[in-house]
N, CA, C and O of each residue as an XYZ file, in Angstrom:
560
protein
N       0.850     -1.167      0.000
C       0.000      0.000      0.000
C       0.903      1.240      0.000
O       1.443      1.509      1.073
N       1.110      1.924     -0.914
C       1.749      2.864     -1.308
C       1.064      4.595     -0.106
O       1.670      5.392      0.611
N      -0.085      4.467     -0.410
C      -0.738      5.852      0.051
C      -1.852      4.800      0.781
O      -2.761      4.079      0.370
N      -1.246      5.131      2.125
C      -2.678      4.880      3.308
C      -4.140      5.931      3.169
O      -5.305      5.780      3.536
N      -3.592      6.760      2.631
C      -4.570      7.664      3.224
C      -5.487      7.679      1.686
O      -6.459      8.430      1.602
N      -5.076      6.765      0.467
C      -5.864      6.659     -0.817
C      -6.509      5.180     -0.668
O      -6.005      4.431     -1.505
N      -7.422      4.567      0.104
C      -7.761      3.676      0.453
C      -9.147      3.787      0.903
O      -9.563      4.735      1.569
N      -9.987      2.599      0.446
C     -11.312      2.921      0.280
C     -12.028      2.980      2.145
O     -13.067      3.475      2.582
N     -11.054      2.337      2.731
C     -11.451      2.589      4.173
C     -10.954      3.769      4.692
O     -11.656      4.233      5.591
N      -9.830      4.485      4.370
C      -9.939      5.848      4.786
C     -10.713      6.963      4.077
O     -10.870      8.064      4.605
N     -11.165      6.668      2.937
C     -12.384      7.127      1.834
C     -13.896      7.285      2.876
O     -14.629      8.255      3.072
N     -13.936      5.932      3.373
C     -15.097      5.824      4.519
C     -15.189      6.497      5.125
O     -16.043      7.378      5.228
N     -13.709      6.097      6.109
C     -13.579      6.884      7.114
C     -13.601      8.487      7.547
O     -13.689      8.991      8.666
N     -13.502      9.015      6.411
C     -13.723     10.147      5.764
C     -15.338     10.431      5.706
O     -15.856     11.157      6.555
N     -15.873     10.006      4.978
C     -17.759     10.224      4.611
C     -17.797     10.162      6.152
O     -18.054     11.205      6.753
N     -17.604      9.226      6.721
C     -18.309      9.015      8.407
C     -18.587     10.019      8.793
O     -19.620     10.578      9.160
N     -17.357     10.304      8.675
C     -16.680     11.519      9.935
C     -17.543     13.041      9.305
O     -18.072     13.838     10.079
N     -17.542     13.202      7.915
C     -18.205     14.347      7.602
C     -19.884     14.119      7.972
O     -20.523     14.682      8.861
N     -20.167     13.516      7.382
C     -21.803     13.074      8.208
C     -21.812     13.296      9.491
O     -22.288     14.359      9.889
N     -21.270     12.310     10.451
C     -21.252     13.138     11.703
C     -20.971     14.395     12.123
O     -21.553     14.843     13.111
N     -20.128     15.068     11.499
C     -20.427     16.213     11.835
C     -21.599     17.085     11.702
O     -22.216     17.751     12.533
N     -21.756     16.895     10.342
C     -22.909     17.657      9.715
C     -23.772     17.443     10.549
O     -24.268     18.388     11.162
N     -24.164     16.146     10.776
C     -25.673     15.762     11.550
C     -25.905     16.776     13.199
O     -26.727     17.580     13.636
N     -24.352     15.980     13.777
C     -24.286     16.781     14.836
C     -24.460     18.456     15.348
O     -25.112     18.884     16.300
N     -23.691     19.154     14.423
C     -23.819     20.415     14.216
C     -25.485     20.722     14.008
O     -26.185     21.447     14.714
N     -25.765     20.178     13.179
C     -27.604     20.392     13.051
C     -28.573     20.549     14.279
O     -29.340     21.388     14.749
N     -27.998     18.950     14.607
C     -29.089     18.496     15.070
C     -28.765     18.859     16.699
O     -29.580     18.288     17.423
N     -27.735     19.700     17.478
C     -27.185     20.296     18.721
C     -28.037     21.674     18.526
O     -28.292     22.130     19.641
N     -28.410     22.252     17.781
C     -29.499     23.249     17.853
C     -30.734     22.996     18.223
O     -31.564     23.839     18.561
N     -30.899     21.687     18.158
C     -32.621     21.169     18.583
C     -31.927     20.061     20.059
O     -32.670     19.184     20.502
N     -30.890     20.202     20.503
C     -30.798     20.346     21.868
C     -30.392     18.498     21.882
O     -30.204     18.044     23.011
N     -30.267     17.503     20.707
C     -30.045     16.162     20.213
C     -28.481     16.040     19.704
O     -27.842     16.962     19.198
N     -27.971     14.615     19.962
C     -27.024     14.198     19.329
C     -27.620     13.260     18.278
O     -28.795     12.998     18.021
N     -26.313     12.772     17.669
C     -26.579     11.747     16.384
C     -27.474     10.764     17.298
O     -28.700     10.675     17.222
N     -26.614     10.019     18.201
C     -27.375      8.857     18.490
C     -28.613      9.186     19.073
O     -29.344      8.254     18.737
N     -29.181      9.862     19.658
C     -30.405     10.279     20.387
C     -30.926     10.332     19.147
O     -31.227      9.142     19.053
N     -31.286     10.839     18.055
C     -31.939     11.441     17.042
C     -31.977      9.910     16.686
O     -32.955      9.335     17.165
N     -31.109      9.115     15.935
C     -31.055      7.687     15.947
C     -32.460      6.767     16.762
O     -33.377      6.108     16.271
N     -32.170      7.032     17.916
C     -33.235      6.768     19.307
C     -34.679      7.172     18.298
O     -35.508      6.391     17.831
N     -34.625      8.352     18.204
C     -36.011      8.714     18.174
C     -36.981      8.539     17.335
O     -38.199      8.421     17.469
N     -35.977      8.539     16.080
C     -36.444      7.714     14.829
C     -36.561      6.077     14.623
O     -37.331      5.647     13.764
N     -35.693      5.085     15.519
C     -36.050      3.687     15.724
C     -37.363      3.599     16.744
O     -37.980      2.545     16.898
N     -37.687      4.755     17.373
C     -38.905      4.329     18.113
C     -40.197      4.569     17.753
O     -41.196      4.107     18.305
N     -40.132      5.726     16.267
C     -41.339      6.425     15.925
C     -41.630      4.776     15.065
O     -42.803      4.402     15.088
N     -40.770      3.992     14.460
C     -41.085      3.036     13.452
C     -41.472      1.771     14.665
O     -42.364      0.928     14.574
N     -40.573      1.950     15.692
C     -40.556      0.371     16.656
C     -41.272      0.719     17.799
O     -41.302     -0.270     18.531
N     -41.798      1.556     18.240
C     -42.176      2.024     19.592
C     -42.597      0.441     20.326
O     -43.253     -0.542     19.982
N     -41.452      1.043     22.041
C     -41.155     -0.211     22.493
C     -40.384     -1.256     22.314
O     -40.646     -2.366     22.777
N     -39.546     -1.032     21.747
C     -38.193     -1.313     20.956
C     -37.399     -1.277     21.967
O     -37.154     -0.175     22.458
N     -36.543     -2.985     22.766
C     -35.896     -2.922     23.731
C     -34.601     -2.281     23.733
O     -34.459     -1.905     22.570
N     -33.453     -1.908     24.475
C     -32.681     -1.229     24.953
C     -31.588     -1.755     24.143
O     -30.759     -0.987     23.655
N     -31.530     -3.123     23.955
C     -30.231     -3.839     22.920
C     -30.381     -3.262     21.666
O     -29.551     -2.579     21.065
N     -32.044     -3.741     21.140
C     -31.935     -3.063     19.180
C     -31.535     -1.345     19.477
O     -30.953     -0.739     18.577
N     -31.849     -0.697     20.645
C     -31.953      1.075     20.453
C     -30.526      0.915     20.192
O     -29.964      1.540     19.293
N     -29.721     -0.196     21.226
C     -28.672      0.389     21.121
C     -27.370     -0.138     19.822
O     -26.238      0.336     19.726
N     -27.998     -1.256     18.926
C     -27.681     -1.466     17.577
C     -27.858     -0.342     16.901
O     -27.011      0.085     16.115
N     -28.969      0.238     17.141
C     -29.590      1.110     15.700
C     -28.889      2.323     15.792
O     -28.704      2.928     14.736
N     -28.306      2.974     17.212
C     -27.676      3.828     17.453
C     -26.160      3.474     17.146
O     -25.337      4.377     17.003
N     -25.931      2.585     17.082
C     -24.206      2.073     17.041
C     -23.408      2.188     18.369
O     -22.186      2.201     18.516
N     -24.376      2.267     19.284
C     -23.268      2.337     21.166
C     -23.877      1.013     21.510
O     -24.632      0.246     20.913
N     -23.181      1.009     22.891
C     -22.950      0.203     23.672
C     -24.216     -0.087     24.344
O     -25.069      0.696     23.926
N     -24.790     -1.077     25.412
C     -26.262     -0.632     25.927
C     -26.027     -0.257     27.618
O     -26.801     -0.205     28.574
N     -24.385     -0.004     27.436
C     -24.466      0.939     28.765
C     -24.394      2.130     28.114
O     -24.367      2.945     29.036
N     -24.344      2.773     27.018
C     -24.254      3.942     26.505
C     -25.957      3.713     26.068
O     -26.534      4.777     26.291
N     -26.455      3.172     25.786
C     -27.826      3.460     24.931
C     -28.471      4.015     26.319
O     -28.842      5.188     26.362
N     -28.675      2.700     28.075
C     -29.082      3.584     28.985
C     -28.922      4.879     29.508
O     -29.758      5.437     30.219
N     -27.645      5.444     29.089
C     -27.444      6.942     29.159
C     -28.095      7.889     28.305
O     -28.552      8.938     28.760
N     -28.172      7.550     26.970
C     -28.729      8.012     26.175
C     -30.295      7.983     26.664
O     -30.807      9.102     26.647
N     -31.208      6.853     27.124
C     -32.706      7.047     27.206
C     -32.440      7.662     28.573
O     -33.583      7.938     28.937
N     -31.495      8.099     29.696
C     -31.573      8.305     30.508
C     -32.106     10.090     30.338
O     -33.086     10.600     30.881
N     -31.318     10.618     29.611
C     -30.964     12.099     28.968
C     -32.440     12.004     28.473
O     -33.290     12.652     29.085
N     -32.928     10.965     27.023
C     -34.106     11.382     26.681
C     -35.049     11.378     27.647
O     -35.694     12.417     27.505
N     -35.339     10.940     28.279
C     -36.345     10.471     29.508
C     -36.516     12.153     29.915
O     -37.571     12.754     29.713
N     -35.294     12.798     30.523
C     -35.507     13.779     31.376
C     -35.806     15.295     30.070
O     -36.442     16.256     30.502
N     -35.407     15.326     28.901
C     -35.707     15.880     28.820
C     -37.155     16.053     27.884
O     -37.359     16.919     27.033
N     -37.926     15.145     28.240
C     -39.442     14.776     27.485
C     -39.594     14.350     26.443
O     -40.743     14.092     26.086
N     -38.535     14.127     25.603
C     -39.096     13.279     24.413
C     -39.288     12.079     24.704
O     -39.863     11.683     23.690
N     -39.191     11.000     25.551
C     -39.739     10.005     25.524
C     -40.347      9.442     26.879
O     -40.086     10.134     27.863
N     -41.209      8.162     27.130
C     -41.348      8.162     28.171
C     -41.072      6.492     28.453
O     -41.376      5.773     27.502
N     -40.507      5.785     29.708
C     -40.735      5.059     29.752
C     -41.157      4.058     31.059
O     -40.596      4.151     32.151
N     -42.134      3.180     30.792
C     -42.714      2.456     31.843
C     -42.542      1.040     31.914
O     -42.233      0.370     30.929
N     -42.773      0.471     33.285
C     -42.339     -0.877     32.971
C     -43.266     -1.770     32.213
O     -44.452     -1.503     32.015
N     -42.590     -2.955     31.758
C     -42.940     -3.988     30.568
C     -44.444     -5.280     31.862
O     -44.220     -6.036     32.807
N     -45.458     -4.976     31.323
C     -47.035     -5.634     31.570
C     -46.745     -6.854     32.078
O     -47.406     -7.283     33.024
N     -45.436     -7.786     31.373
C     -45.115     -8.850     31.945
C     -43.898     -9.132     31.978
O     -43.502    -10.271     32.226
N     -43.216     -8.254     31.763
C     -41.481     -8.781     32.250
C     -41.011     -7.479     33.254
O     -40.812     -6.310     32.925
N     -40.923     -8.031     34.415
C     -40.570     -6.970     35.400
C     -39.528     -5.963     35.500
O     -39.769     -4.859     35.990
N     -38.294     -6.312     35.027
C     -37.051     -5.354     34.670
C     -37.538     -4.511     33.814
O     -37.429     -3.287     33.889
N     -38.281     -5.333     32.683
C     -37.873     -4.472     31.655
C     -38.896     -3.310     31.582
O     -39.989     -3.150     32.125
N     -38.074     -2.458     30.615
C     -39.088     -1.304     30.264
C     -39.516     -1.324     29.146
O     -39.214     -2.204     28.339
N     -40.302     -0.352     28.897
C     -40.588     -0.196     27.231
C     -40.377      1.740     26.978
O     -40.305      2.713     27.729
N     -40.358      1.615     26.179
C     -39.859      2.820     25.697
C     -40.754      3.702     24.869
O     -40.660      2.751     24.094
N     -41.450      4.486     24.324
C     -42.195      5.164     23.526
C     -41.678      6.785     23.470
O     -41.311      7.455     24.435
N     -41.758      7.200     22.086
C     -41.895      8.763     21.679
C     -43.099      9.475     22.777
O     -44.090      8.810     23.077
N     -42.947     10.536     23.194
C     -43.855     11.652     23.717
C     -44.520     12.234     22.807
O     -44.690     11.405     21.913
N     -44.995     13.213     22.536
C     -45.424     14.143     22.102
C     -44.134     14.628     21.426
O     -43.742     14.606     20.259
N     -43.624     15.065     22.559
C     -42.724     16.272     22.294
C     -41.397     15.840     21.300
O     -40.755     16.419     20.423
N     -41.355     14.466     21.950
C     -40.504     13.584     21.639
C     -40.550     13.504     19.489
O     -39.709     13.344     18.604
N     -42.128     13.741     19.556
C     -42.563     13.382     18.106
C     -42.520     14.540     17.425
O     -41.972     14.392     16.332
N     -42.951     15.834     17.684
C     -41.992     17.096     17.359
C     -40.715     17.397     16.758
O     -40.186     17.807     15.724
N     -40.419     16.865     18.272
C     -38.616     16.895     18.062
C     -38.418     16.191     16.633
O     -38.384     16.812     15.570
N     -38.328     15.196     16.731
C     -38.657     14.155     15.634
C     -37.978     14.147     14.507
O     -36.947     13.679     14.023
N     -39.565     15.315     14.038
C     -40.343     15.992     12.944
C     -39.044     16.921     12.241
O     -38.506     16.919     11.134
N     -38.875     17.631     13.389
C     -38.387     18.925     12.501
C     -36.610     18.530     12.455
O     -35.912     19.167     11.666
N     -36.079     17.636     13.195
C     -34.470     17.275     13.614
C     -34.693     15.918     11.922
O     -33.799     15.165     11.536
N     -35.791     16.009     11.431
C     -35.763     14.812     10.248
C     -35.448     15.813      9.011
O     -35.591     15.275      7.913
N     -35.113     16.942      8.991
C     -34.818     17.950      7.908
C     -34.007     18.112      7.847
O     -33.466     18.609      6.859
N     -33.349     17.712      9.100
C     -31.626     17.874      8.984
C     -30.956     16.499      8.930
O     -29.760     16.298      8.717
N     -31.697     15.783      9.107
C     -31.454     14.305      8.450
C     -31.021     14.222      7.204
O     -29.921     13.835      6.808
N     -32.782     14.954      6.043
C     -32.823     14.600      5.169
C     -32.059     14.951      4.165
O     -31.731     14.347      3.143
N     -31.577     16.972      4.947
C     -30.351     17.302      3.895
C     -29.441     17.094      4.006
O     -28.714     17.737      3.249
N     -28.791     16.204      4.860
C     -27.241     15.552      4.546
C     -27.639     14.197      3.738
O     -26.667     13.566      3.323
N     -28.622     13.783      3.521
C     -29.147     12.356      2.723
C     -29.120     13.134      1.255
O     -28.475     12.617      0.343
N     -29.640     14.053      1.096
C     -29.815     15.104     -0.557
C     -28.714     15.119     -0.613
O     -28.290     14.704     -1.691
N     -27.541     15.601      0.502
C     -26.037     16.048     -0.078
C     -25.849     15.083     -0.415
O     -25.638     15.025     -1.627
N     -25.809     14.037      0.184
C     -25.214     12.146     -0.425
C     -25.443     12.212     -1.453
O     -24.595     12.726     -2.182
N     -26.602     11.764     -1.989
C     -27.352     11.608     -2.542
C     -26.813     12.361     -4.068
O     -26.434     11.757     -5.072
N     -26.889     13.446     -3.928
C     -26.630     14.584     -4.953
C     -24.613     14.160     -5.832
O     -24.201     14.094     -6.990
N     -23.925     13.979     -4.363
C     -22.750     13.845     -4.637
C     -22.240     12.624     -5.027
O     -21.055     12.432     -5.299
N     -23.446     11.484     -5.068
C     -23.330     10.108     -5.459
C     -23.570     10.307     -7.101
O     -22.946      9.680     -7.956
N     -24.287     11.000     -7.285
C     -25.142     11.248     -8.830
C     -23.686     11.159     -9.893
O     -22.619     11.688     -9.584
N     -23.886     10.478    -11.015
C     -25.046     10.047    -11.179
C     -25.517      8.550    -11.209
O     -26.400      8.037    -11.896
N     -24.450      7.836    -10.012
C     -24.968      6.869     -9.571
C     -26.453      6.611     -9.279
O     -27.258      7.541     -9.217
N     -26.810      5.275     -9.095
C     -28.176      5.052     -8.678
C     -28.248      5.013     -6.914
O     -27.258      4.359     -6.588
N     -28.813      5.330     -5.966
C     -28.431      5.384     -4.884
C     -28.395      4.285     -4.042
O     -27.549      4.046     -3.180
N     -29.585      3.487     -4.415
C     -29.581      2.013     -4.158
C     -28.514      1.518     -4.520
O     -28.062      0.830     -3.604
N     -27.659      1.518     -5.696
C     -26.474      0.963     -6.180
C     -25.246      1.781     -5.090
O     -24.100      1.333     -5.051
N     -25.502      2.552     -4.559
C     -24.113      2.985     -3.878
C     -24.645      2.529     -2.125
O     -23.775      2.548     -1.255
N     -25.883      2.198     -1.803
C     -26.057      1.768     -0.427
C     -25.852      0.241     -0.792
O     -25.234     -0.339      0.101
N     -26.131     -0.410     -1.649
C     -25.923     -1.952     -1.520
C     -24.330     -2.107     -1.850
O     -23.924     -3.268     -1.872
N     -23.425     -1.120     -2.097
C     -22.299     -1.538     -2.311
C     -21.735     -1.378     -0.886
O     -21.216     -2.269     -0.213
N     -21.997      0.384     -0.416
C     -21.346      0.757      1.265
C     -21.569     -0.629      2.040
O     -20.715     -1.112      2.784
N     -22.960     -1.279      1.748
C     -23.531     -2.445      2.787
C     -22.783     -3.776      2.353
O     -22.942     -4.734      3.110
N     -21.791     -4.001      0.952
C     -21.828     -5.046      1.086
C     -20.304     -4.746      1.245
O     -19.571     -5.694      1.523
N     -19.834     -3.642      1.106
C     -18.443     -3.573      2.356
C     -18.713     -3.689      3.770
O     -17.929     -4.338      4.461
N     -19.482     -3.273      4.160
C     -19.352     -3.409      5.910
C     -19.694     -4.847      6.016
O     -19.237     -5.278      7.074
N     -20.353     -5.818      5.300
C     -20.543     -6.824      5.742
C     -19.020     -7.499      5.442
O     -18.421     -7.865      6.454
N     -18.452     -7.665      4.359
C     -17.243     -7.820      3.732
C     -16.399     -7.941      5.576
O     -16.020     -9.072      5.879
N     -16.172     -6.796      6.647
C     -15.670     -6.486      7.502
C     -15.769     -7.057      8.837
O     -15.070     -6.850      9.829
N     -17.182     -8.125      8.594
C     -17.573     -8.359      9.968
C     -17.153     -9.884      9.921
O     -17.294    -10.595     10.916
């Protein structure tokens, strides 16, 4: 390998890192990180969605995901109560406010997805997510 830094994993590593920012920067004005925003959108589709998938879908740990619903909890986007028949557990659901939040932190989603999107062109986009996906699987 001649040039480390011309390599399709530092290429990645690169997109990551700009996405996260972008997202972050956005979405720290509506008072959210990446992974919380992550959170909020796996629950509007899964509501009640245990603490392991939140914390797949977010990419942390599920001692980091409980920090994370710990933060959402207090500051009202979500609420959660215990599980009807499993005593530990909880379940998790969007608030109101929670669904708000949501709403408007999904615009700043959607325009770093347009920037992709735009800067993939004139690829097909499906053709550039089934390729990103069949590198990360390639990895595991």
């Amino acid at each position: 390998m001649d040039d480390p830094y011309a390599t399709i994993g530092f290429a990645l590593k690169q997109a990551q890192q700009a996405l996260r920012t972008r997202l972050d920067g956005g979405l720290r004005e509506m008072g959210l990180t990446t992974p919380q925003y992550a959170v909020l959108a796996f629950l509007e589709v899964e509501p009640g969605a245990s603490n392991a998938a939140l914390a797949r879908r977010a990419f942390v740990t599920p001692q980091t995901m409980q920090a994370i619903l710990v933060g959402l909890e207090r500051s009202g986007f979500i609420a959660r109560t215990p599980h009807p028949e499993h005593g530990r557990v909880q379940t998790t659901e969007l608030t109101a406010l929670g669904r708000s939040t949501l709403e408007a932190a999904s615009g700043i989603v959607a325009d770093a997805e347009t920037r992709l999107r735009n800067a993939a062109s004139p690829l097909d986009p499906s053709m550039v997510t089934a390729l990103l996906l069949r590198l990360a699987e390639a990895l595991r």
